[in-house]
Tab-separated table of C-alpha atoms in Angstrom:
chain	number	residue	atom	x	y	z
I	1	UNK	CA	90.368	65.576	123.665
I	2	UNK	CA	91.917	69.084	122.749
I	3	UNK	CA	91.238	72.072	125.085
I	4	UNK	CA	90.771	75.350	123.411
I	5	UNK	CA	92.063	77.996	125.884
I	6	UNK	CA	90.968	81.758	125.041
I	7	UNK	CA	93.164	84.534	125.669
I	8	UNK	CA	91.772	88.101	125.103
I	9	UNK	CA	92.211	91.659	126.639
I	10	UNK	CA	91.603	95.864	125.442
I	11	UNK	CA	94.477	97.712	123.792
I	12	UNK	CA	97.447	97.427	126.490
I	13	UNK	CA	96.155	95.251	128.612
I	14	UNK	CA	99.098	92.420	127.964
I	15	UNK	CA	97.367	90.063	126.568
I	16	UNK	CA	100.256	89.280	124.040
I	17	UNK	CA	102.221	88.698	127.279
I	18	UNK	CA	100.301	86.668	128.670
I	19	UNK	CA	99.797	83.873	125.659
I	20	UNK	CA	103.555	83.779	125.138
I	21	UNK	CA	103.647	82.794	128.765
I	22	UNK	CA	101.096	79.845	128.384
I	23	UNK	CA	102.666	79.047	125.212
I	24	UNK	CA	105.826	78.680	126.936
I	25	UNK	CA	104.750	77.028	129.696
I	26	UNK	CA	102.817	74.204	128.039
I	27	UNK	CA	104.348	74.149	124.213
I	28	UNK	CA	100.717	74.355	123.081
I	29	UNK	CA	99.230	75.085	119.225
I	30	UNK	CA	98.490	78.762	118.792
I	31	UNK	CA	95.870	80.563	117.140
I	32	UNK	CA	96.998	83.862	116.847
I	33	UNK	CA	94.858	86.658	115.430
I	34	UNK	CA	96.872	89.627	114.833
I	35	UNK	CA	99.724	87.583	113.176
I	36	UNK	CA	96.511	86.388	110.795
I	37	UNK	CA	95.613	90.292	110.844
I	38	UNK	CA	99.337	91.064	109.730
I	39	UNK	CA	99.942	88.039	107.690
I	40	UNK	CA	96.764	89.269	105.399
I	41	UNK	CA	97.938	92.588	104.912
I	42	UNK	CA	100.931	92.064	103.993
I	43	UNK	CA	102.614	94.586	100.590
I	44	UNK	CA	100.365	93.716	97.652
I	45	UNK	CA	98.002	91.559	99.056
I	46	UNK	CA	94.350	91.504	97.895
I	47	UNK	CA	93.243	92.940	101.264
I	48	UNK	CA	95.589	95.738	101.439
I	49	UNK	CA	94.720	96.378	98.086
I	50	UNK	CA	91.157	96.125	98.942
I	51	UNK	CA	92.155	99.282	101.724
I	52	UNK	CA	93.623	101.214	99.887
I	53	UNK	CA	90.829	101.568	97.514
I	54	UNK	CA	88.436	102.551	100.476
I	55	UNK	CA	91.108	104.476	102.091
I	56	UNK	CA	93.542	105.859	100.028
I	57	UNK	CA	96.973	105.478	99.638
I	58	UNK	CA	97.940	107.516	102.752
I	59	UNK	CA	97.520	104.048	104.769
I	60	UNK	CA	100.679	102.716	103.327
I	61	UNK	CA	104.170	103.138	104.815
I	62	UNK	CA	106.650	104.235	102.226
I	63	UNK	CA	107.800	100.768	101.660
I	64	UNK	CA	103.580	99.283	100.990
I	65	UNK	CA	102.550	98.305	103.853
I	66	UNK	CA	100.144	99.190	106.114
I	67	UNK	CA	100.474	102.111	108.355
I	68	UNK	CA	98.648	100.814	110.781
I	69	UNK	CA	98.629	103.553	113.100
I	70	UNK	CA	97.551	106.215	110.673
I	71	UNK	CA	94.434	103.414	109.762
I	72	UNK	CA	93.698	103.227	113.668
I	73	UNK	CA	93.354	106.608	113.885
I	74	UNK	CA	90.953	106.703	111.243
I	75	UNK	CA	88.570	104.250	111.519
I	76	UNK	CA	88.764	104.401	115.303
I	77	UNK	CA	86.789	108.136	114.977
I	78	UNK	CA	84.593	107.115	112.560
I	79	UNK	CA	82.145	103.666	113.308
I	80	UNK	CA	81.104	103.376	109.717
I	81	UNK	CA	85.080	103.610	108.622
I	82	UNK	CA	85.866	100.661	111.196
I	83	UNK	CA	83.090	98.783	109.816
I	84	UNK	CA	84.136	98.933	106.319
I	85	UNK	CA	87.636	98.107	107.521
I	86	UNK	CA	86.054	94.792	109.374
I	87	UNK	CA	84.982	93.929	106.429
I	88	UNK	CA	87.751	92.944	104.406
I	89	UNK	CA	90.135	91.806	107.447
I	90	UNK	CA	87.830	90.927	110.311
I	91	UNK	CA	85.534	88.857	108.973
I	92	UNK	CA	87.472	86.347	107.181
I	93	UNK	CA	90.047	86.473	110.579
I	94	UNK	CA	86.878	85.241	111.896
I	95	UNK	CA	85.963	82.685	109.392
I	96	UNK	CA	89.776	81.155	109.115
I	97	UNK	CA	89.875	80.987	113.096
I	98	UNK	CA	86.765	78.481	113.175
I	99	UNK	CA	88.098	77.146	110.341
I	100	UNK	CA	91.422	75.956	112.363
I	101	UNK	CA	89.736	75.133	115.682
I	102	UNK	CA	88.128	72.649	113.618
I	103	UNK	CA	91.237	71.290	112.317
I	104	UNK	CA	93.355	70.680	115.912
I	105	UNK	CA	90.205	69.300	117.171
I	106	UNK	CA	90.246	66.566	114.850
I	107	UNK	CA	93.714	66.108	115.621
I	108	UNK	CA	94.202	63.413	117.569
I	109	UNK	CA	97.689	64.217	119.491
I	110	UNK	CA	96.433	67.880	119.929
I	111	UNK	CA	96.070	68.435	123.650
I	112	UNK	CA	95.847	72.210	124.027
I	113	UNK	CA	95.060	74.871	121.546
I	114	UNK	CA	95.559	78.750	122.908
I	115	UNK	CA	93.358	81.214	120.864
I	116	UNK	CA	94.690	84.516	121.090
I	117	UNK	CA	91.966	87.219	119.555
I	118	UNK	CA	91.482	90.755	120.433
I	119	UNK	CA	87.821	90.294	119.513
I	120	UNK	CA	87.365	87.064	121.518
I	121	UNK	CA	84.426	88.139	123.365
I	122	UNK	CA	83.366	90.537	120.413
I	123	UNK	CA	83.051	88.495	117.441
I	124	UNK	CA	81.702	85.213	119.454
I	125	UNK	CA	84.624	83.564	119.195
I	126	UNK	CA	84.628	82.591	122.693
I	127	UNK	CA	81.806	79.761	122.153
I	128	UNK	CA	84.524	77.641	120.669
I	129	UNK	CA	86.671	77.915	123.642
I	130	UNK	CA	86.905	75.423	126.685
I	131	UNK	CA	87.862	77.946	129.145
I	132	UNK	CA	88.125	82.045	128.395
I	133	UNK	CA	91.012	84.496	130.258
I	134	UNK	CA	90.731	88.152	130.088
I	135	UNK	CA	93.614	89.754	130.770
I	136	UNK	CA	92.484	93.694	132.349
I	137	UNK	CA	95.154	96.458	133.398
I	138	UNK	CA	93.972	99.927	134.950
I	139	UNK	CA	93.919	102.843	132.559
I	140	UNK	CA	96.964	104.624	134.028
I	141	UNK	CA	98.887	101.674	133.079
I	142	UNK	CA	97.707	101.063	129.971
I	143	UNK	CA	98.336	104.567	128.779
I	144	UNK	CA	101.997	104.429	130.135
I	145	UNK	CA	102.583	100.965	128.267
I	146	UNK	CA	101.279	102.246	125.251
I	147	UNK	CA	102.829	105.656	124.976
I	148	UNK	CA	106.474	103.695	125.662
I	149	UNK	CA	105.666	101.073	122.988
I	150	UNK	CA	103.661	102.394	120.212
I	151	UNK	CA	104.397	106.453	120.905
I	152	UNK	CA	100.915	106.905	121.046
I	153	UNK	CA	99.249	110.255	122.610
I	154	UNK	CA	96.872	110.174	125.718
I	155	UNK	CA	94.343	111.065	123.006
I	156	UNK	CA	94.836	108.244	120.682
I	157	UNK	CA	95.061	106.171	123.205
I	158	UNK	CA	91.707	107.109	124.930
I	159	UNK	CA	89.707	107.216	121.233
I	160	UNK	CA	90.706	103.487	121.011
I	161	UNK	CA	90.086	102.266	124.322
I	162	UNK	CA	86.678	103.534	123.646
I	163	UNK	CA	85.893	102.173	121.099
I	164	UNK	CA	86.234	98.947	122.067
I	165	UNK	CA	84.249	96.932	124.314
I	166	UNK	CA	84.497	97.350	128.229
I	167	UNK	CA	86.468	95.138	130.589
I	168	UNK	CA	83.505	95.140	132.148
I	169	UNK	CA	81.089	93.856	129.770
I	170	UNK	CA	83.911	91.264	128.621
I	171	UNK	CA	83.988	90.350	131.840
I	172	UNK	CA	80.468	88.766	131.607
I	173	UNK	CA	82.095	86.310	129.465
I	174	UNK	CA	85.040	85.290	130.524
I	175	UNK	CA	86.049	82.331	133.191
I	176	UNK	CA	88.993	83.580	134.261
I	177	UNK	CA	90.148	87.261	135.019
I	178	UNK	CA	93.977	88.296	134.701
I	179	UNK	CA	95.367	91.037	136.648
I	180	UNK	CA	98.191	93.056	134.970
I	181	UNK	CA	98.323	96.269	136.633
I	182	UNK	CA	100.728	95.677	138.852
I	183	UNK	CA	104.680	94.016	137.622
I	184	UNK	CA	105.412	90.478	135.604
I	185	UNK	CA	105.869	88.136	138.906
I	186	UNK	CA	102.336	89.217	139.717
I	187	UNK	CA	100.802	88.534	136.503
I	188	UNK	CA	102.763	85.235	136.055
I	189	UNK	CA	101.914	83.895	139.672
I	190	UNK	CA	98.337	84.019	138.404
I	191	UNK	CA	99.025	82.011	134.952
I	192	UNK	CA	100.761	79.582	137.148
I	193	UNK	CA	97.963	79.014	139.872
I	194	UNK	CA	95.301	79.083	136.475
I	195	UNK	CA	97.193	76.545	134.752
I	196	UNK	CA	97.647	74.145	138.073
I	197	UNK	CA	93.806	74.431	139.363
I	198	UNK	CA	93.090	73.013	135.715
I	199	UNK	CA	95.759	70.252	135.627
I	200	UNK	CA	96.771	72.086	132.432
I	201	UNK	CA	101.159	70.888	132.006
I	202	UNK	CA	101.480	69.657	128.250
């Protein structure tokens, strides 16, 4: 039997941090939905192509790719923008991620599958998981992580956390809450007691 394990959390929240942990610790497939996000986008691909059109050509980086960042800040102030956007990458994200659950669970030696989505809880994709984490942080540290790592403003920042669904109304759906405001030994103490209460060592 394979156990699909889904890993989701807002813009800074560490959710990357915490599936490289589990992946780690248990050597388990990954489903990874940014590097599918990336990986689609790539310099001449049909979806970038697909952007640009809607766009313009002020979303690619001087060497064709995306400029993500510029993107974000565009469809992130405008709803009907993002949805247009979702369009050409979201959606089919979506459609390839059932897609592969499908495959490891007909796997037979497949034990534990980790589905790391941004839009876990958004997008549904949390039906075809076993058990759900969301990982939360407090705004304050969110902002600081995100300023250090992307050089982000307060304001871009605060546009995108908005935009996105609460940690509150994810919270409805999820089995298991993460804590990462505070430093890594905190956050990884709680992976550890997660992955013992569910006999979960692959």
């Amino acid at each position: 039997m394979t156990l699909i394990l889904g890993v989701s959390g807002g813009i800074g929240s560490g959710k990357s941090t915490v599936s490289s942990y589990i992946m780690d610790k248990t050597k388990c497939k990954c489903i990874d939905a940014d590097k599918m996000s990336h990986d689609m986008c790539k310099a001449g691909s049909k979806q970038l192509m697909e952007i640009v059109k809607h766009f313009g050509s002020e979303v690619l980086t001087s060497d064709g790719n995306l400029n993500r960042k510029y993107l974000g800040d565009i469809v992130f102030n405008d709803p009907s923008k993002l949805e247009v956007l979702e369009h050409f990458t979201t959606d089919k994200i979506v459609e390839e991620i059932h897609n592969e659950v499908k495959q490891y669970k007909e796997m037979e030696d497949c034990k534990l599958v980790l589905l790391d989505a941004p839009l876990l809880f958004e997008k549904d994709l949390y039906k075809l998981c076993d058990i759900n984490l969301l990982v939360t942080c407090d705004l304050d540290r969110k902002i600081e992580r995100l300023m250090a790592r992307d050089g982000f403003g307060r304001e871009q920042i605060i546009s995108r956390i908005n935009n996105q669904m609460s940690d509150e109304e994810k919270s409805k759906f999820a089995d298991v809450i993460l804590d990462n405001s505070k430093d890594l030994d905190y956050l990884y103490n709680q992976i550890d007691q997660f992955l013992e209460r569910n006999n979960i060592e692959f």
